[in-house]
Amino acid sequence: MTKLSPNQLCGTNFSYYRFSFDRFLDDMVALDLQTVEIWGVAPHLHVDHVTSADLKRIKGQLRERGLRLACFTPEQILYPINIASSEDWLRDRSIAFFRRAAEIASELECPHLFLTSGAGYQDHPREPAWRRSADALGEIADHAASLGVTGVLEALQPRESNLVLSVADLIRMRSDAGTPNLKIALDTVAMAVAGESVTDYTAAFGDDIRHVHFIDGNPAGHMAWGDGNLPMETYLKDLAAAGYGGCLSFEFSASRYALDPLTPVRQCVERIRAALAA
């Protein structure tokens, strides 16, 4: 049976926001990981404040440790960023934010820019917000393409958005955005919350799935594997059967990991490596 490779495991700084960037990178090396995803959050790498000198330093920090950057994921839920906003000042600022994020990814020689749909007001009609999101995603992805960066779009959970929440929404949004440079990021928690499966995604998108946030949940929660109840082995088997060749990275949101950031990453790495070796 076809299996994924342990080399597809990808470290992240999602649990390291209370720790230095150097500590994060050193821990990933200690876990023998070869690739990382950077969550673009202050103070590690915030889009609005990073300079060319900062990016040169970050490239050097990665290079000296033999690490490859697989995806740049600027914070876009907690910060005042919303490409679907009906407030012109916020939407314009958000589009500029992502255009700059694409430039940062290019400067870091990072192949993927992580994108989400934004959200409309819960008490307003959905369609105008959808159109604003689609137009913005098309503009951002086309700008990224001009820089050699591929946009990857992830479905969100209902508590995060009222726009792209499912495979069907992803299909429609990609069509409405009207750009070939908008591929797919699969998030196992958002997928499970929507009642969907890996095979739903692979059947719909095939090789256009370029990045996976591979985490546990109940079904929500963005936890380390073993802290939730999602079927890790089934997900691995289904991704392998589809020939998935991208990264499996770990997006944590549970506050329990804030003061012990290495433990959840190690827990994920060890459990997945053991499953792949079985």
Short mmCIF file of C-alpha atoms in Angstrom, two decimals:
data_model
loop_
_atom_site.label_atom_id
_atom_site.label_comp_id
_atom_site.label_asym_id
_atom_site.label_seq_id
_atom_site.Cartn_x
_atom_site.Cartn_y
_atom_site.Cartn_z
CA MET A 1 0.00 0.00 0.00
CA THR A 2 1.22 3.49 -0.86
CA LYS A 3 2.28 5.49 2.17
CA LEU A 4 3.14 9.07 2.88
CA SER A 5 6.74 9.89 3.74
CA PRO A 6 7.94 11.12 7.15
CA ASN A 7 9.71 13.84 5.16
CA GLN A 8 6.30 15.40 4.53
CA LEU A 9 5.95 16.40 8.18
CA CYS A 10 6.21 20.15 8.63
CA GLY A 11 6.90 22.05 11.83
CA THR A 12 5.07 25.26 12.70
CA ASN A 13 5.35 28.13 15.15
CA PHE A 14 1.63 28.13 16.05
CA SER A 15 2.36 27.07 19.62
CA TYR A 16 5.44 29.30 19.96
CA TYR A 17 3.96 32.82 20.13
CA ARG A 18 5.21 33.16 23.73
CA PHE A 19 8.72 32.05 22.73
CA SER A 20 11.47 33.34 20.48
CA PHE A 21 11.68 32.51 16.80
CA ASP A 22 15.13 30.97 17.33
CA ARG A 23 13.71 28.63 19.97
CA PHE A 24 11.05 27.49 17.51
CA LEU A 25 13.58 26.78 14.76
CA ASP A 26 15.98 24.97 17.10
CA ASP A 27 13.17 22.73 18.36
CA MET A 28 12.18 21.81 14.80
CA VAL A 29 15.77 20.80 14.07
CA ALA A 30 15.83 18.73 17.27
CA LEU A 31 12.76 16.86 15.98
CA ASP A 32 14.61 16.17 12.71
CA LEU A 33 12.09 18.08 10.62
CA GLN A 34 13.17 19.46 7.25
CA THR A 35 10.38 21.91 6.47
CA VAL A 36 8.45 24.54 8.41
CA GLU A 37 5.38 26.71 8.00
CA ILE A 38 5.60 30.20 9.44
CA TRP A 39 2.53 31.67 11.10
CA GLY A 40 2.89 35.36 10.39
CA VAL A 41 2.15 36.73 13.82
CA ALA A 42 3.80 39.38 15.95
CA PRO A 43 6.54 39.30 17.02
CA HIS A 44 7.90 36.51 14.79
CA LEU A 45 6.90 37.84 11.37
CA HIS A 46 4.05 40.34 11.19
CA VAL A 47 3.23 41.53 7.66
CA ASP A 48 2.69 45.16 8.65
CA HIS A 49 6.07 45.55 10.35
CA VAL A 50 8.60 43.19 8.78
CA THR A 51 11.43 44.84 6.85
CA SER A 52 13.73 43.59 4.11
CA ALA A 53 16.47 43.31 6.73
CA ASP A 54 14.16 41.18 8.87
CA LEU A 55 13.42 38.88 5.93
CA LYS A 56 17.12 38.55 5.13
CA ARG A 57 17.73 37.57 8.76
CA ILE A 58 14.92 35.00 8.71
CA LYS A 59 16.24 33.47 5.49
CA GLY A 60 19.63 33.15 7.14
CA GLN A 61 18.13 31.56 10.26
CA LEU A 62 16.38 28.96 8.11
CA ARG A 63 19.39 28.33 5.88
CA GLU A 64 21.88 27.83 8.69
CA ARG A 65 19.63 25.12 10.12
CA GLY A 66 18.95 23.44 6.78
CA LEU A 67 15.23 24.20 6.98
CA ARG A 68 12.94 24.82 4.00
CA LEU A 69 9.92 27.14 4.21
CA ALA A 70 6.85 25.38 2.81
CA CYS A 71 4.08 27.89 3.49
CA PHE A 72 3.64 31.43 4.79
CA THR A 73 0.40 31.81 6.77
CA PRO A 74 -0.20 35.40 7.81
CA GLU A 75 -2.61 35.80 10.73
CA GLN A 76 -6.02 36.58 9.27
CA ILE A 77 -8.58 35.59 11.90
CA LEU A 78 -7.43 37.30 15.11
CA TYR A 79 -6.08 40.47 13.47
CA PRO A 80 -8.32 43.15 11.88
CA ILE A 81 -8.02 41.60 8.42
CA ASN A 82 -11.15 40.82 6.39
CA ILE A 83 -11.17 40.78 2.59
CA ALA A 84 -14.97 40.34 2.58
CA SER A 85 -15.70 43.34 4.80
CA SER A 86 -18.38 45.83 3.76
CA GLU A 87 -16.23 48.55 5.32
CA ASP A 88 -14.12 49.91 2.46
CA TRP A 89 -11.22 50.95 4.68
CA LEU A 90 -10.94 47.48 6.21
CA ARG A 91 -11.29 45.57 2.94
CA ASP A 92 -8.77 47.81 1.14
CA ARG A 93 -6.33 47.45 4.03
CA SER A 94 -6.83 43.68 4.02
CA ILE A 95 -6.16 43.32 0.31
CA ALA A 96 -3.00 45.42 0.67
CA PHE A 97 -2.01 43.22 3.62
CA PHE A 98 -2.25 40.05 1.53
CA ARG A 99 -0.53 41.58 -1.46
CA ARG A 100 2.36 42.43 0.86
CA ALA A 101 2.19 38.92 2.31
CA ALA A 102 2.66 37.51 -1.20
CA GLU A 103 5.73 39.71 -1.62
CA ILE A 104 7.09 38.47 1.71
CA ALA A 105 6.57 34.85 0.65
CA SER A 106 8.42 35.56 -2.59
CA GLU A 107 11.33 37.22 -0.77
CA LEU A 108 11.56 34.19 1.52
CA GLU A 109 11.49 31.85 -1.51
CA CYS A 110 8.34 30.28 -0.08
CA PRO A 111 6.11 28.47 -2.61
CA HIS A 112 2.72 28.89 -0.88
CA LEU A 113 0.68 31.76 0.59
CA PHE A 114 -2.13 30.66 2.88
CA LEU A 115 -5.50 32.36 2.29
CA THR A 116 -8.99 32.35 3.77
CA SER A 117 -12.22 33.96 2.64
CA GLY A 118 -12.85 36.55 5.31
CA ALA A 119 -16.43 36.93 6.56
CA GLY A 120 -19.56 38.98 6.13
CA TYR A 121 -21.80 40.31 8.89
CA GLN A 122 -24.00 37.59 10.34
CA ASP A 123 -27.04 39.87 10.09
CA HIS A 124 -26.44 40.92 6.47
CA PRO A 125 -27.06 38.97 3.22
CA ARG A 126 -24.28 36.52 2.43
CA GLU A 127 -23.94 37.07 -1.32
CA PRO A 128 -22.45 40.60 -1.34
CA ALA A 129 -19.77 39.45 1.12
CA TRP A 130 -19.13 36.39 -1.04
CA ARG A 131 -18.60 38.60 -4.10
CA ARG A 132 -16.24 40.90 -2.21
CA SER A 133 -14.23 37.89 -1.05
CA ALA A 134 -14.07 36.33 -4.52
CA ASP A 135 -12.91 39.54 -6.15
CA ALA A 136 -10.25 40.06 -3.48
CA LEU A 137 -8.99 36.47 -3.68
CA GLY A 138 -8.68 36.77 -7.44
CA GLU A 139 -6.65 39.96 -7.13
CA ILE A 140 -4.40 38.58 -4.38
CA ALA A 141 -3.79 35.24 -6.10
CA ASP A 142 -2.98 36.92 -9.40
CA HIS A 143 -0.51 39.22 -7.64
CA ALA A 144 1.05 36.17 -5.95
CA ALA A 145 1.34 34.44 -9.34
CA SER A 146 3.33 37.36 -10.71
CA LEU A 147 5.81 36.75 -7.87
CA GLY A 148 6.04 32.96 -8.32
CA VAL A 149 3.91 32.19 -5.26
CA THR A 150 0.85 29.90 -5.23
CA GLY A 151 -2.20 30.82 -3.17
CA VAL A 152 -3.82 28.03 -1.15
CA LEU A 153 -7.39 28.54 0.10
CA GLU A 154 -8.70 26.88 3.26
CA ALA A 155 -12.30 26.36 4.39
CA LEU A 156 -13.10 27.80 7.82
CA GLN A 157 -15.45 26.84 10.64
CA PRO A 158 -18.82 28.56 11.22
CA ARG A 159 -17.41 30.34 14.29
CA GLU A 160 -14.77 31.91 12.03
CA SER A 161 -16.71 32.76 8.87
CA ASN A 162 -20.04 32.52 7.08
CA LEU A 163 -18.52 32.14 3.63
CA VAL A 164 -16.20 29.24 2.67
CA LEU A 165 -17.03 26.36 5.02
CA SER A 166 -17.11 23.22 2.86
CA VAL A 167 -15.87 21.46 -0.26
CA ALA A 168 -18.84 22.85 -2.20
CA ASP A 169 -17.98 26.37 -1.04
CA LEU A 170 -14.34 25.91 -2.04
CA ILE A 171 -15.39 24.75 -5.51
CA ARG A 172 -17.66 27.75 -5.99
CA MET A 173 -15.21 30.28 -4.55
CA ARG A 174 -12.38 29.12 -6.79
CA SER A 175 -14.67 29.45 -9.79
CA ASP A 176 -15.91 32.89 -8.78
CA ALA A 177 -12.39 34.15 -8.00
CA GLY A 178 -11.54 33.38 -11.61
CA THR A 179 -7.83 32.70 -11.23
CA PRO A 180 -5.80 29.53 -11.88
CA ASN A 181 -3.46 30.43 -9.01
CA LEU A 182 -5.86 29.52 -6.21
CA LYS A 183 -5.22 25.98 -5.01
CA ILE A 184 -6.48 24.17 -1.90
CA ALA A 185 -5.37 23.84 1.72
CA LEU A 186 -7.11 21.04 3.61
CA ASP A 187 -7.63 21.54 7.34
CA THR A 188 -8.64 18.29 9.05
CA VAL A 189 -10.51 20.10 11.84
CA ALA A 190 -12.54 22.39 9.55
CA MET A 191 -13.17 19.36 7.35
CA ALA A 192 -14.45 17.28 10.28
CA VAL A 193 -16.61 20.13 11.61
CA ALA A 194 -18.24 20.30 8.17
CA GLY A 195 -18.92 16.55 8.31
CA GLU A 196 -16.61 15.90 5.37
CA SER A 197 -13.74 13.50 4.71
CA VAL A 198 -10.33 13.42 3.10
CA THR A 199 -11.84 11.48 0.20
CA ASP A 200 -14.38 14.28 -0.33
CA TYR A 201 -11.46 16.66 -0.77
CA THR A 202 -9.31 14.41 -2.92
CA ALA A 203 -12.24 13.53 -5.19
CA ALA A 204 -13.05 17.21 -5.69
CA PHE A 205 -9.54 18.67 -5.98
CA GLY A 206 -6.98 15.93 -6.65
CA ASP A 207 -3.51 17.38 -7.16
CA ASP A 208 -4.79 20.88 -6.44
CA ILE A 209 -4.54 20.06 -2.72
CA ARG A 210 -1.16 21.66 -2.02
CA HIS A 211 -1.02 21.94 1.78
CA VAL A 212 -2.63 20.17 4.75
CA HIS A 213 -3.15 21.39 8.31
CA PHE A 214 -3.07 17.93 9.86
CA ILE A 215 -4.36 18.15 13.43
CA ASP A 216 -6.67 16.47 15.91
CA GLY A 217 -9.95 17.80 17.32
CA ASN A 218 -13.28 16.94 18.97
CA PRO A 219 -13.96 17.63 16.10
CA ALA A 220 -12.99 21.29 16.66
CA GLY A 221 -10.07 22.44 18.75
CA HIS A 222 -6.88 22.26 16.63
CA MET A 223 -5.13 19.87 19.01
CA ALA A 224 -2.09 17.62 18.96
CA TRP A 225 -2.78 14.08 17.77
CA GLY A 226 -4.04 12.01 20.68
CA ASP A 227 -5.68 14.96 22.43
CA GLY A 228 -8.83 14.71 20.29
CA ASN A 229 -10.80 11.94 18.61
CA LEU A 230 -10.26 12.32 14.86
CA PRO A 231 -9.16 9.22 12.87
CA MET A 232 -5.53 10.01 12.12
CA GLU A 233 -4.69 6.66 10.51
CA THR A 234 -7.69 6.88 8.18
CA TYR A 235 -6.71 10.38 7.10
CA LEU A 236 -3.13 9.26 6.42
CA LYS A 237 -4.33 6.27 4.41
CA ASP A 238 -6.73 8.35 2.33
CA LEU A 239 -4.14 11.05 1.59
CA ALA A 240 -1.65 8.38 0.57
CA ALA A 241 -4.19 6.66 -1.68
CA ALA A 242 -4.74 9.96 -3.47
CA GLY A 243 -0.99 10.40 -4.00
CA TYR A 244 -0.77 13.53 -1.88
CA GLY A 245 2.78 14.88 -2.09
CA GLY A 246 2.63 18.07 -0.03
CA CYS A 247 3.29 18.85 3.61
CA LEU A 248 1.44 17.83 6.76
CA SER A 249 1.73 20.71 9.20
CA PHE A 250 0.38 21.30 12.69
CA GLU A 251 -1.85 24.29 13.43
CA PHE A 252 -2.53 24.54 17.16
CA SER A 253 -5.05 26.89 18.77
CA ALA A 254 -5.59 25.25 22.18
CA SER A 255 -4.23 27.49 24.95
CA ARG A 256 -2.97 24.44 26.86
CA TYR A 257 0.15 24.45 24.65
CA ALA A 258 1.17 28.08 25.17
CA LEU A 259 3.78 27.44 27.89
CA ASP A 260 5.02 24.11 26.56
CA PRO A 261 5.18 24.60 22.79
CA LEU A 262 7.43 21.66 21.92
CA THR A 263 5.24 18.94 23.44
CA PRO A 264 2.34 19.15 20.95
CA VAL A 265 4.68 19.21 17.94
CA ARG A 266 6.66 16.25 19.27
CA GLN A 267 3.42 14.40 20.03
CA CYS A 268 2.23 14.87 16.45
CA VAL A 269 5.57 13.94 14.92
CA GLU A 270 5.99 10.79 17.00
CA ARG A 271 2.45 9.53 16.44
CA ILE A 272 2.52 10.13 12.71
CA ARG A 273 5.97 8.63 12.25
CA ALA A 274 4.86 5.54 14.17
CA ALA A 275 1.72 5.23 12.02
CA LEU A 276 3.72 5.57 8.80
CA ALA A 277 6.21 2.93 9.97
CA ALA A 278 3.50 0.40 10.91
#
